[in-house]
mmCIF file of C-alpha atoms in Angstrom:
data_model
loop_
_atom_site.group_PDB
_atom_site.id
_atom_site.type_symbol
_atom_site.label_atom_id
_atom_site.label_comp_id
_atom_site.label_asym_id
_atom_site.label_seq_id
_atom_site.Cartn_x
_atom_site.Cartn_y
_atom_site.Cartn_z
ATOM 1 C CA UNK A 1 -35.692 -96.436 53.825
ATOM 2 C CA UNK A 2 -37.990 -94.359 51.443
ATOM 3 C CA UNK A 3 -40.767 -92.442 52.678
ATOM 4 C CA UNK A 4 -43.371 -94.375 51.420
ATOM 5 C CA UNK A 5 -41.802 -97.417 53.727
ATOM 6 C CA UNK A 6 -41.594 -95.052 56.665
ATOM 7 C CA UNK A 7 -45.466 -94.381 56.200
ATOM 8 C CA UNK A 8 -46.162 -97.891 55.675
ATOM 9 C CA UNK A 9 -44.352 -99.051 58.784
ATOM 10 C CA UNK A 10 -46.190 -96.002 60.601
ATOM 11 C CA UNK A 11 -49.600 -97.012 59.549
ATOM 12 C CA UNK A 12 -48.937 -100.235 61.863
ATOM 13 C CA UNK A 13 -49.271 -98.176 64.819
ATOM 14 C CA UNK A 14 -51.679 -95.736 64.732
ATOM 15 C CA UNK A 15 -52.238 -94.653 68.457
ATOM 16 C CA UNK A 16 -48.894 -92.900 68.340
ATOM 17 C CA UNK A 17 -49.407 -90.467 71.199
ATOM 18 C CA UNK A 18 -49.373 -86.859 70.618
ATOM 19 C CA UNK A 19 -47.048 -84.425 73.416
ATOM 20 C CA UNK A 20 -50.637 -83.526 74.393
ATOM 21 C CA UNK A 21 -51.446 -87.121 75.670
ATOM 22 C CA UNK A 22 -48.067 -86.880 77.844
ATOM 23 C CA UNK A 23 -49.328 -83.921 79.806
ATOM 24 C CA UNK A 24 -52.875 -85.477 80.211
ATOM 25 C CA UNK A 25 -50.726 -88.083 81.934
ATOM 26 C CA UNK A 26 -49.018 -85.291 85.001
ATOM 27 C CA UNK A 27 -52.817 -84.402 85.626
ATOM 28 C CA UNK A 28 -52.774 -80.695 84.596
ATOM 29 C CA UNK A 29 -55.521 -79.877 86.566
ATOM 30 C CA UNK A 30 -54.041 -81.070 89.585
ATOM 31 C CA UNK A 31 -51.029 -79.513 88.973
ATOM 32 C CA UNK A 32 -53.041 -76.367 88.987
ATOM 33 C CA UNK A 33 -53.820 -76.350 92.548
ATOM 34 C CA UNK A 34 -49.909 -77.460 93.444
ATOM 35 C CA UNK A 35 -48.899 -74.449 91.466
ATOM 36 C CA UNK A 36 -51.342 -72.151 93.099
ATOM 37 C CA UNK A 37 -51.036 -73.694 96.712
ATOM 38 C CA UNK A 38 -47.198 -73.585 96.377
ATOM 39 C CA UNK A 39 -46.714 -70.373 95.507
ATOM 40 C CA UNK A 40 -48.637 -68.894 97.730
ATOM 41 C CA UNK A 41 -46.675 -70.919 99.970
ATOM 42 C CA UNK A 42 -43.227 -69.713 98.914
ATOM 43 C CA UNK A 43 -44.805 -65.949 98.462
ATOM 44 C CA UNK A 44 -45.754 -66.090 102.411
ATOM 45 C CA UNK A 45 -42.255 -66.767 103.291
ATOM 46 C CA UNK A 46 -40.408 -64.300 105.667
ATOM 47 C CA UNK A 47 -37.855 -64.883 103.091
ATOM 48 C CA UNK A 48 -37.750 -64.007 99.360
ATOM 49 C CA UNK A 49 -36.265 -65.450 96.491
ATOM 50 C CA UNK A 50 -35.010 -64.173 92.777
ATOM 51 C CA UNK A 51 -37.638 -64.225 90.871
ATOM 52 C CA UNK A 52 -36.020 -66.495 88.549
ATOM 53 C CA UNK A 53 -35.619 -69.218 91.584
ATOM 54 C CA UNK A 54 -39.223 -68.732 92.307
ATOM 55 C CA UNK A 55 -39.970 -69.349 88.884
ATOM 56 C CA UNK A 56 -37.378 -72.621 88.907
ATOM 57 C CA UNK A 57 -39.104 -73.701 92.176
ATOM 58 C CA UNK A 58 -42.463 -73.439 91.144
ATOM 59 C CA UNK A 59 -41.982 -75.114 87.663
ATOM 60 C CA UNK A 60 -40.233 -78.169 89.574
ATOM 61 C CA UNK A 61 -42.509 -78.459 92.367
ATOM 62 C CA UNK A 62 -45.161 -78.684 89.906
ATOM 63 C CA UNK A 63 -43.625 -80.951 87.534
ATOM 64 C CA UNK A 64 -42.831 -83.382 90.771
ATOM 65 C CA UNK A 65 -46.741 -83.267 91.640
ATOM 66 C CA UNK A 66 -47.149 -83.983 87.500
ATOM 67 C CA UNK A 67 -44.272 -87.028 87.626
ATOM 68 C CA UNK A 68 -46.453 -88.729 90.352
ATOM 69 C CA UNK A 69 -49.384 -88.325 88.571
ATOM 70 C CA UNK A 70 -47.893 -89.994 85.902
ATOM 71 C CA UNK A 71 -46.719 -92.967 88.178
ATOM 72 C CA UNK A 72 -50.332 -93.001 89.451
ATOM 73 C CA UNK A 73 -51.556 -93.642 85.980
ATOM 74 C CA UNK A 74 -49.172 -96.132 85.252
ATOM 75 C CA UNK A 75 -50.381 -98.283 88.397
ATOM 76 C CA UNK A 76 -54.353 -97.492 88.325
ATOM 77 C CA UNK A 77 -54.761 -98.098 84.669
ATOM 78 C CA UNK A 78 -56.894 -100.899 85.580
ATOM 79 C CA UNK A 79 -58.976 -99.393 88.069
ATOM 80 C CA UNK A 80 -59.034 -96.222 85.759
ATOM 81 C CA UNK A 81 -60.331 -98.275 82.770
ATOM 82 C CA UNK A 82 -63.672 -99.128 84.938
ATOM 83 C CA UNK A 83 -64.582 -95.931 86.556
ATOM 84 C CA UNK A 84 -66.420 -93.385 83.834
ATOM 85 C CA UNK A 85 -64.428 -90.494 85.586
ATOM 86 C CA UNK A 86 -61.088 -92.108 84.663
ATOM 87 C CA UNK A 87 -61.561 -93.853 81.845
ATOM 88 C CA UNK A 88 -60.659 -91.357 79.197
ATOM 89 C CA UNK A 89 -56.854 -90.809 80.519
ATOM 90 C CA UNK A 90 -53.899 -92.029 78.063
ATOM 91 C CA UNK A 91 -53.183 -95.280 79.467
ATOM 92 C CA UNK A 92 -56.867 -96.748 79.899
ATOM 93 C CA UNK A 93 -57.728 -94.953 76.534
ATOM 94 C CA UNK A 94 -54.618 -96.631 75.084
ATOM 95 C CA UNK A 95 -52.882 -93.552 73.661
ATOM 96 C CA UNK A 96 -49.792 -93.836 75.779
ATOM 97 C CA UNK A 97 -48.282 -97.313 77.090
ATOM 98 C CA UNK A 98 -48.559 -98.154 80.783
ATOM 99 C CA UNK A 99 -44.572 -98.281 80.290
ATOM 100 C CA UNK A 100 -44.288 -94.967 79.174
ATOM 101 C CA UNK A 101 -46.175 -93.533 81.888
ATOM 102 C CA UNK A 102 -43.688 -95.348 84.035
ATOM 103 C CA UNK A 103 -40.757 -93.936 82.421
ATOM 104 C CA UNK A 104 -42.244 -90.225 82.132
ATOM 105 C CA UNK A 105 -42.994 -90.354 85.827
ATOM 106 C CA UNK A 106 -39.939 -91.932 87.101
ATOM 107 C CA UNK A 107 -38.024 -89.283 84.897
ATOM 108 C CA UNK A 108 -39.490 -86.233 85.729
ATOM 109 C CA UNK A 109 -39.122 -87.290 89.512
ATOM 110 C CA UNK A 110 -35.620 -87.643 89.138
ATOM 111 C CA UNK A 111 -35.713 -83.844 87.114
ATOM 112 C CA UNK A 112 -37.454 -82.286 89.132
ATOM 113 C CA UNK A 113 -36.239 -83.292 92.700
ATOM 114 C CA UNK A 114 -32.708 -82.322 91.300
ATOM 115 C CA UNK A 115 -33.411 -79.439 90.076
ATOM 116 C CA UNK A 116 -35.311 -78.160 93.028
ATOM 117 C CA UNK A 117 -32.315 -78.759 95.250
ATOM 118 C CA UNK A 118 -29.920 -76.764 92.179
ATOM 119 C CA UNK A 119 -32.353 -73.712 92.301
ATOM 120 C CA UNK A 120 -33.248 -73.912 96.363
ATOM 121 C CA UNK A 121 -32.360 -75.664 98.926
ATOM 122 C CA UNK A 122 -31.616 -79.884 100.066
ATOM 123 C CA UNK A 123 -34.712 -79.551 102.025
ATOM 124 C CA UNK A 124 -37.484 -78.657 99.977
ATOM 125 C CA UNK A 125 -35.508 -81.053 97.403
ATOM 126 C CA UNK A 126 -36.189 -83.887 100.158
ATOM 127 C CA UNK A 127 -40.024 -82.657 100.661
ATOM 128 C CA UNK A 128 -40.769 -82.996 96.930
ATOM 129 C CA UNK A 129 -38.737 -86.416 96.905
ATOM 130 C CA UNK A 130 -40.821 -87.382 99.716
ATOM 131 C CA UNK A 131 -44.431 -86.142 98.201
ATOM 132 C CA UNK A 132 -43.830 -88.029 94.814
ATOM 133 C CA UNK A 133 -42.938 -91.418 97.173
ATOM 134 C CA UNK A 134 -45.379 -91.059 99.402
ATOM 135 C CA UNK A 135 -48.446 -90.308 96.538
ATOM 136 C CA UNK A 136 -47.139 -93.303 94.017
ATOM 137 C CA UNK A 137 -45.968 -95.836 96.543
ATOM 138 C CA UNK A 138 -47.968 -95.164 100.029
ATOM 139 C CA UNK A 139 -51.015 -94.184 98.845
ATOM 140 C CA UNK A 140 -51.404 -95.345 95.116
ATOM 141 C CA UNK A 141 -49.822 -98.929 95.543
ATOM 142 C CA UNK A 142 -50.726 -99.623 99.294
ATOM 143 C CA UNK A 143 -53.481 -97.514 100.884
ATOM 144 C CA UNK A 144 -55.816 -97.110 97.717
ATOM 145 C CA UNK A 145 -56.463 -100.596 97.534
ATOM 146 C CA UNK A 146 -56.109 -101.429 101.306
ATOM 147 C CA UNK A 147 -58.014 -99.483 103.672
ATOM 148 C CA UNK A 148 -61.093 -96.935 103.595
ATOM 149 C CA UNK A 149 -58.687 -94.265 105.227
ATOM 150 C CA UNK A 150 -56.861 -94.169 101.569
ATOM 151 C CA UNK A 151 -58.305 -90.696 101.036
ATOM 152 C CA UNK A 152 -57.650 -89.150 104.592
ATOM 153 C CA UNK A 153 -53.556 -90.486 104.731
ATOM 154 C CA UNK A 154 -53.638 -90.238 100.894
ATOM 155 C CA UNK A 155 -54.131 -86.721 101.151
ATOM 156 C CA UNK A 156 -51.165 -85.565 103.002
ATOM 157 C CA UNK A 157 -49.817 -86.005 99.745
ATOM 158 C CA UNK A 158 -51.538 -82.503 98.468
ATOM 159 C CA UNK A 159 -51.017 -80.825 101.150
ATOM 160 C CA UNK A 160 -47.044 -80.961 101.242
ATOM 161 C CA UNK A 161 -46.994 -78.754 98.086
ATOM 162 C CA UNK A 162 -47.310 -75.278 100.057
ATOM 163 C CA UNK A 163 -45.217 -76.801 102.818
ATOM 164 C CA UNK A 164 -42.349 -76.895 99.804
ATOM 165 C CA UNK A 165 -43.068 -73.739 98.957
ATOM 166 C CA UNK A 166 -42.464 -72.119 102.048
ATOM 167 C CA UNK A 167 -39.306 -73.944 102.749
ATOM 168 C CA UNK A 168 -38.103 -73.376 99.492
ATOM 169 C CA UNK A 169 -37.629 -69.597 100.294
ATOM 170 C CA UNK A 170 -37.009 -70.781 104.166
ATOM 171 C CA UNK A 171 -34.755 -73.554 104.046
ATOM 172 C CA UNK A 172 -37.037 -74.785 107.223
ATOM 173 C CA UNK A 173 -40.535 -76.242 108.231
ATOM 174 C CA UNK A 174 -42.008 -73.551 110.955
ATOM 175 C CA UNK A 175 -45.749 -73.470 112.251
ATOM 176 C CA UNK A 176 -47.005 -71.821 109.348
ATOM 177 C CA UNK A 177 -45.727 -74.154 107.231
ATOM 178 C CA UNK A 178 -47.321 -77.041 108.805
ATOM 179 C CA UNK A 179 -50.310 -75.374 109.051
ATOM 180 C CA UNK A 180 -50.809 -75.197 105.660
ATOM 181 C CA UNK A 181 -50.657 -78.465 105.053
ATOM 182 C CA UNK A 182 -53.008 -79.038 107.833
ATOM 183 C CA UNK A 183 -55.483 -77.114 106.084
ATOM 184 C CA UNK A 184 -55.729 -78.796 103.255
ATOM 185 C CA UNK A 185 -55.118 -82.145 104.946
ATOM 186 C CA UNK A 186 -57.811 -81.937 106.709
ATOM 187 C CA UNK A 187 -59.738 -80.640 104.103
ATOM 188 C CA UNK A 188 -59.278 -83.387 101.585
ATOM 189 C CA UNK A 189 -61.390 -86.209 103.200
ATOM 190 C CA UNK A 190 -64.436 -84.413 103.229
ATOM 191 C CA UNK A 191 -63.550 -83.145 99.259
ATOM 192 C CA UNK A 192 -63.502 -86.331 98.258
ATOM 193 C CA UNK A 193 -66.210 -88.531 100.290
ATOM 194 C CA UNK A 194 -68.691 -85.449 99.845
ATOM 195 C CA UNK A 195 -67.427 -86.839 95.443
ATOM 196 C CA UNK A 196 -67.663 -90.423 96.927
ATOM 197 C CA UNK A 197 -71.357 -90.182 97.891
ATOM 198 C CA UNK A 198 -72.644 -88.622 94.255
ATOM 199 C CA UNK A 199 -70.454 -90.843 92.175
ATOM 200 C CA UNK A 200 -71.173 -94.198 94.155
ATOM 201 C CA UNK A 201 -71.282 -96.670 91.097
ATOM 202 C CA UNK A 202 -67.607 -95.567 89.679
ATOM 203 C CA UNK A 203 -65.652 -96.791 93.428
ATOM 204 C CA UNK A 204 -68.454 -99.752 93.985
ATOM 205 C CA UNK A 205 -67.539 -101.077 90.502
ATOM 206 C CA UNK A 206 -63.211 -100.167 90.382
ATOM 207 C CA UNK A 207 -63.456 -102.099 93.887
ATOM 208 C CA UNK A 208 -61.658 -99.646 95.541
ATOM 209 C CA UNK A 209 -62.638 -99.458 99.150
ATOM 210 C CA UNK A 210 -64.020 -96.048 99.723
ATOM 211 C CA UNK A 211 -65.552 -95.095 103.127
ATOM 212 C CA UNK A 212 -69.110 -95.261 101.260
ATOM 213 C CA UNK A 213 -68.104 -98.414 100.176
ATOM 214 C CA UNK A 214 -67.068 -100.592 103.246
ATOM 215 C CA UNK A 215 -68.770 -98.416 105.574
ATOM 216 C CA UNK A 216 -71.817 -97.043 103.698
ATOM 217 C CA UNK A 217 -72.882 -93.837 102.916
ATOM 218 C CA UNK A 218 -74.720 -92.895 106.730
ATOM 219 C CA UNK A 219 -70.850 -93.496 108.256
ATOM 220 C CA UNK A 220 -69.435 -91.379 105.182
ATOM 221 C CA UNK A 221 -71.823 -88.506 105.942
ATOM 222 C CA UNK A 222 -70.874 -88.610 109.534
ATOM 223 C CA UNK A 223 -66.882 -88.648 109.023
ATOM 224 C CA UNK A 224 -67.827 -85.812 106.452
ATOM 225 C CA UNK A 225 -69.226 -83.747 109.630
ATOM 226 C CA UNK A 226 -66.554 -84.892 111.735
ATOM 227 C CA UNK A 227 -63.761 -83.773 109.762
ATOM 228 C CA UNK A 228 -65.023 -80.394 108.607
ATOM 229 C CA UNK A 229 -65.306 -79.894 112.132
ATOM 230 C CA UNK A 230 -61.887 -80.630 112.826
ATOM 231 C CA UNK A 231 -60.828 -78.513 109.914
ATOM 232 C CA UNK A 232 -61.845 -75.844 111.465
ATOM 233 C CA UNK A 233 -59.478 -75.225 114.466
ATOM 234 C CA UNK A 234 -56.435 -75.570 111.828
ATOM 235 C CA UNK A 235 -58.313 -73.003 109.395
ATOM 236 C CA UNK A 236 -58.513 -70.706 112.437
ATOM 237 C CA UNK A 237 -54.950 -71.622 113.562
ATOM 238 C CA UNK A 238 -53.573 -70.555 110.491
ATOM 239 C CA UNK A 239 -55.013 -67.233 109.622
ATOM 240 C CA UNK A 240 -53.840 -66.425 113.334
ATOM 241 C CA UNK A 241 -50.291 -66.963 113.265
ATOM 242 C CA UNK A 242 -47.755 -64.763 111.152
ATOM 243 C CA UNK A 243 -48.992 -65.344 107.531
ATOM 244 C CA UNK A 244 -52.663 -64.468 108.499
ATOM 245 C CA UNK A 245 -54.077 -61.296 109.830
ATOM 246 C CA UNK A 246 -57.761 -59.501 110.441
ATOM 247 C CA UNK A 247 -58.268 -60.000 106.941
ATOM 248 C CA UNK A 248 -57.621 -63.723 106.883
ATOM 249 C CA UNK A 249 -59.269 -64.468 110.121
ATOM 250 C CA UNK A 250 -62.963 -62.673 108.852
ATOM 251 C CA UNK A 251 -62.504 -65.353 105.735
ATOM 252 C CA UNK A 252 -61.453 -67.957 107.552
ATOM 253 C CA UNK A 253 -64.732 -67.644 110.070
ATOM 254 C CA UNK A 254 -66.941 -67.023 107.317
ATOM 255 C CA UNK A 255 -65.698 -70.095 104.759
ATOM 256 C CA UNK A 256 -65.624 -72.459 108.159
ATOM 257 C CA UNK A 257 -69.102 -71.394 109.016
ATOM 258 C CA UNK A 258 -70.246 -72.113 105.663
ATOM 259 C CA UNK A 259 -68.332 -75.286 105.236
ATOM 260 C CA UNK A 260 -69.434 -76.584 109.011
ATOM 261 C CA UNK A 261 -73.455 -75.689 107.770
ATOM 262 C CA UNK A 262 -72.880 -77.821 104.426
ATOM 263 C CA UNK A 263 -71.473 -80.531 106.583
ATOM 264 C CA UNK A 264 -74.021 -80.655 108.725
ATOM 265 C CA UNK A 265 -76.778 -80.822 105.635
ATOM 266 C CA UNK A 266 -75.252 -83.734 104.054
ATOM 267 C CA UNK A 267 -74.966 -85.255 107.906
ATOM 268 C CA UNK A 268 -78.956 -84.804 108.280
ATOM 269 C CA UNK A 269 -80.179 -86.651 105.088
ATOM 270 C CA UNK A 270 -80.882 -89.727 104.154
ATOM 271 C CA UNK A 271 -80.168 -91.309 100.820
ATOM 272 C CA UNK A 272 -83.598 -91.116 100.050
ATOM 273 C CA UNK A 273 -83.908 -87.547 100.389
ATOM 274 C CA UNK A 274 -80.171 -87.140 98.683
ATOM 275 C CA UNK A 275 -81.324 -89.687 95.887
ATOM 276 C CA UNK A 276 -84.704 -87.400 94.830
ATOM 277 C CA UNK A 277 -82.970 -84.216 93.973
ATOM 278 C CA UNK A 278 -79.876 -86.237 92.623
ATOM 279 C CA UNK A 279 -77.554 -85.547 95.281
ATOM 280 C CA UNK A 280 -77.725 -81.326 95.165
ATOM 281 C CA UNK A 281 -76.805 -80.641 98.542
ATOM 282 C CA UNK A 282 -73.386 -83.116 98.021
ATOM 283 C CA UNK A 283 -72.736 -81.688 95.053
ATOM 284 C CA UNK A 284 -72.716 -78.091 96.496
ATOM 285 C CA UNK A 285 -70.719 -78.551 98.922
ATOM 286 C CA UNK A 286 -68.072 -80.460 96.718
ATOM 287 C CA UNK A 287 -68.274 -77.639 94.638
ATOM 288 C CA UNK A 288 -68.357 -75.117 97.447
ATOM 289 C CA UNK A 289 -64.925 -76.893 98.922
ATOM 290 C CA UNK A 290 -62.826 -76.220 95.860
ATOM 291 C CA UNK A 291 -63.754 -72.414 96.419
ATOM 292 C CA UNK A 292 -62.954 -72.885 100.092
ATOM 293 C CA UNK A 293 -59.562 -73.986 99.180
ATOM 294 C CA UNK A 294 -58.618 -71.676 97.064
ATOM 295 C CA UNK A 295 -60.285 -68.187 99.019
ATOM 296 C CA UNK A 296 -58.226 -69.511 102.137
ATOM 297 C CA UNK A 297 -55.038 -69.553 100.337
ATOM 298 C CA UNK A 298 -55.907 -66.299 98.098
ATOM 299 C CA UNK A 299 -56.508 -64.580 101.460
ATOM 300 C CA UNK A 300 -52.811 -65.722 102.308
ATOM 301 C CA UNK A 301 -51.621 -63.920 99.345
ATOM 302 C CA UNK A 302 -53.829 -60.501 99.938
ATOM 303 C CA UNK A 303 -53.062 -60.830 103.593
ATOM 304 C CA UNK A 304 -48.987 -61.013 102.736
ATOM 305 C CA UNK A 305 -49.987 -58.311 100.098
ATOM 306 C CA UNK A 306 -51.589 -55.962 102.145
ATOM 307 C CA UNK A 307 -48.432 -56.624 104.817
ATOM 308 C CA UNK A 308 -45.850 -55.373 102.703
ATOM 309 C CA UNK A 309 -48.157 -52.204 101.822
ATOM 310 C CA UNK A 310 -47.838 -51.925 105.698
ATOM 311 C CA UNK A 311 -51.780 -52.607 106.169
ATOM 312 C CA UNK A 312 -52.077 -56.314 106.928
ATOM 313 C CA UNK A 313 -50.859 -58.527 109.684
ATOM 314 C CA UNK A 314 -51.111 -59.379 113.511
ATOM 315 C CA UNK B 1 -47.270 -88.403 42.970
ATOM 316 C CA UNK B 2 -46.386 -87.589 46.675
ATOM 317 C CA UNK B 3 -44.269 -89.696 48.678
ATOM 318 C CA UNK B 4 -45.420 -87.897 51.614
ATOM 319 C CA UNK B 5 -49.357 -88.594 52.279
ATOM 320 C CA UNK B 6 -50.528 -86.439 55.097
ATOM 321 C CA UNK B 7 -51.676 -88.816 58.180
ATOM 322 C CA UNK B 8 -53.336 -87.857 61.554
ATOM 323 C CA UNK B 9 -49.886 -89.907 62.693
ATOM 324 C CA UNK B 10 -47.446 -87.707 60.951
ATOM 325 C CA UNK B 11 -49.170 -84.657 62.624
ATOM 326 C CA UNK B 12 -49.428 -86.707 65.758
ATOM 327 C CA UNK B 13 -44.998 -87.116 65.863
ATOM 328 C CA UNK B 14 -44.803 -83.945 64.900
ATOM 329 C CA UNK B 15 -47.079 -82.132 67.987
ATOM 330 C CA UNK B 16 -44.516 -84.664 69.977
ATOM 331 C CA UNK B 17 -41.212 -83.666 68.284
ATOM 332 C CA UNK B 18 -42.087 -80.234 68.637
ATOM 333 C CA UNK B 19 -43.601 -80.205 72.392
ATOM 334 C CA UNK B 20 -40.197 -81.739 73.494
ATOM 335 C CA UNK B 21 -38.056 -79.751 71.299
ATOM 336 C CA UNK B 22 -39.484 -76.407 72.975
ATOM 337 C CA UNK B 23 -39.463 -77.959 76.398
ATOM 338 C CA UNK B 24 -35.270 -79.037 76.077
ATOM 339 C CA UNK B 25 -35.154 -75.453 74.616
ATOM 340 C CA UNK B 26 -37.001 -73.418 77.822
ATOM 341 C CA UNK B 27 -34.789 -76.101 80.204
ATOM 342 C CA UNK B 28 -31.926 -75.146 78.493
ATOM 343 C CA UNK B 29 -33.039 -71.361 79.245
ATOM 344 C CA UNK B 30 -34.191 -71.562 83.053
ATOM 345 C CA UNK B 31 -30.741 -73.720 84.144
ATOM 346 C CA UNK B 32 -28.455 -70.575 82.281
ATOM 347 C CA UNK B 33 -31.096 -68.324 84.130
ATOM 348 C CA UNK B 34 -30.349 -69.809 87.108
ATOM 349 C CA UNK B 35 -26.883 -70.047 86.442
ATOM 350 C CA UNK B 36 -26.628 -66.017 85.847
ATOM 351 C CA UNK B 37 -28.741 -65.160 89.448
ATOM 352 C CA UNK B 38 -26.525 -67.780 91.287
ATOM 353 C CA UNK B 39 -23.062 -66.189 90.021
ATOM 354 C CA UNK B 40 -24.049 -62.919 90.021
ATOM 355 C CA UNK B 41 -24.829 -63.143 93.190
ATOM 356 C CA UNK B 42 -21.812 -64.637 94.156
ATOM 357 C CA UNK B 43 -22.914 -67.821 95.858
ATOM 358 C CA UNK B 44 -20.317 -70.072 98.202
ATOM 359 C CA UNK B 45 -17.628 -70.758 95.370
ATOM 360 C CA UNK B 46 -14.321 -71.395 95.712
ATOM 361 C CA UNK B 47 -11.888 -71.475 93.189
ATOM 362 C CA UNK B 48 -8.699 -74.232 93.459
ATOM 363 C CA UNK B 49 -6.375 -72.304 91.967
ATOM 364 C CA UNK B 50 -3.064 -73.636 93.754
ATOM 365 C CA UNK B 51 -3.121 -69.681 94.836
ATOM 366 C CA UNK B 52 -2.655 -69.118 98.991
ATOM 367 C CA UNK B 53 -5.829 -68.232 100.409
ATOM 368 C CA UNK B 54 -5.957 -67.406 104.140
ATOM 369 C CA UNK B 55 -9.572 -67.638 104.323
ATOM 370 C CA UNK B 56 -9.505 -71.063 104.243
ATOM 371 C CA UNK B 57 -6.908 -71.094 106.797
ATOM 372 C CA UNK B 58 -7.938 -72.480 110.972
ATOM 373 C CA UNK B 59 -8.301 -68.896 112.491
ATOM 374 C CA UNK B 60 -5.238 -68.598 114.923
ATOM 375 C CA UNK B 61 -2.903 -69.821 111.532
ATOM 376 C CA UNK B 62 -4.530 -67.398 109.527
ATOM 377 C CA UNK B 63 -3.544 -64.741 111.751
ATOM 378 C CA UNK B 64 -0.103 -62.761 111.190
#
């Protein structure tokens, strides 16, 4: 075959994807917060590892979180193609086949859960095996479409990351562990209904049965408040035990406090108040909960930090 | 005359070919890097060398 055939026969398709469209598909932003969340999670650890295992353990744990992105994608295209926020990923924009999201994903699961046990240990290898199960098959093919509680059981999926961390180093689950992911379990429901309430028409029209959906938008405001209450005995829990310390608990109080008065904003309006100044109050306190995730866990890392300078610590 | 027109397509493959070639080259890297920490540091190995090793013995055979 000449050349010019090759070209002619690659004319025929021209939404080849580029490698860039097959990291769109593991959600790199995402992945962001797994990296961040699990290394401070494996950092924490009584226990160190070779830098070169942390490295490996990271990499994998992130690429897991990225492989069941990818399966995500290959089962929401549909609902992705109708909702403005999603409809500009590979396989609703048509630059990578639903297929080939299936095969990236179920690859890189098998990669990475392997290769997390080779560098660490069987049980963190399990936990990520686990995660990337229970975010493609329990929450993207069953819960999302099922029940209004998709985001609150949904997000125990996030919050394992840290957990893997820490046992990575570990080679068990202890209290800290699982209070990590209690943090940002029980942060994720009010992340995402606080997004739910300002960007109503994209869930209304996918069909997918958000709280503000099947229970409207006074209920969502109320589970918002309810939550970020109960949020905050696990925040408080956490920077008490063995990876938290003075430092931790004075951000913990203050970012709960804050969070708790947001809450209870968006729990006193109505939508006609909310709908004049185009949801502002939601909006801040979505905005205000991705900095509230990430100061909790950075005061993890100073805290652990500040321990090994023998400073920090109970 | 060129029998090599330039197309988005070509550049398109070639972002791909590339972006996987570096990624099999940096897995390549991290599994000898791991290899290198594990061995060096002398992980649970054991060598079947038809050799007598008393370690492996039950304790009260092992003993003289």
């Amino acid at each position: 075959m000449s050349d010019t055939t090759a070209y002619q026969g690659a004319t025929a398709t021209p939404h080849e994807p580029g490698f860039g469209d097959y990291v769109q598909l593991l959600k790199p932003r995402v992945m962001s917060l797994v990296v961040f969340t699990a290394l401070v999670g494996l950092l924490v650890a009584p226990v160190g590892l070779h830098p070169v295992e942390a490295f490996a353990a990271i990499l994998f744990i992130a690429l897991g979180a990225g492989a069941s992105g990818a399966l995500n994608m290959w089962w929401d295209a549909d609902i992705d193609a109708v909702m403005k926020r999603t409809a500009r990923r590979p396989v609703p924009d048509g630059r990578v086949q639903a297929g080939e999201a299936l095969a990236v994903g179920l690859g890189l699961s098998g990669i990475s859960v392997v290769m997390l046990w080779l560098a660490t240990n069987w049980v963190a290898a399990a936990l990520l095996a686990f995660t990337i199960f229970f975010y493609a098959v329990v929450y993207s093919m069953w819960l999302k479409r099922t029940t209004p509680q998709n985001i609150v059981i949904g997000g125990a999926a996030g919050a394992f990351p840290p957990m893997i961390g820490w046992v990575a180093a570990t080679g068990s689950v202890s209290v800290e562990a699982c209070l990590m992911f209690g943090l940002i379990f029980m942060w994720t429901p009010p992340h995402f209904w606080a997004l739910a309430l300002f960007m109503k028409e994209d869930y209304h029209t996918a069909g997918v049965p958000m709280l503000t959906v099947t229970h409207g938008r006074k209920a969502t405001r109320a589970h918002i408040l309810v939550y970020t209450l109960l949020l905050v005995p696990v925040a408080l829990g956490a920077a008490l035990t063995s990876i938290g310390g003075p430092l931790t608990l004075a951000v913990a109080v203050a970012l709960n406090a804050w969070f708790v008065i947001g809450a209870w904003r968006i729990w006193k309006r109505d939508e006609a108040v909310a709908e004049a100044d185009r949801y502002a109050v939601e909006k801040a306190f979505f905005r205000f909960s991705l900095l509230y995730l990430f100061l909790h866990f950075a005061a993890f890392l100073v805290e652990a930090a500040l321990k090994s300078a023998g400073l920090g610590g109970w | 005359m060129t029998f090599r027109p330039e197309h988005d397509l070509h550049k398109r493959r070639f972002s791909r070919n590339l972006g996987v070639g570096l990624t099999l080259a940096a897995f390549v890297a991290l599994v000898f890097a791991l290899t290198v920490v594990k061995v060096k540091r002398g992980e649970p190995m054991q060598g079947y060398d038809h050799t007598f090793q008393p370690a492996m013995l039950p304790k009260q055979e092992a003993k003289p």
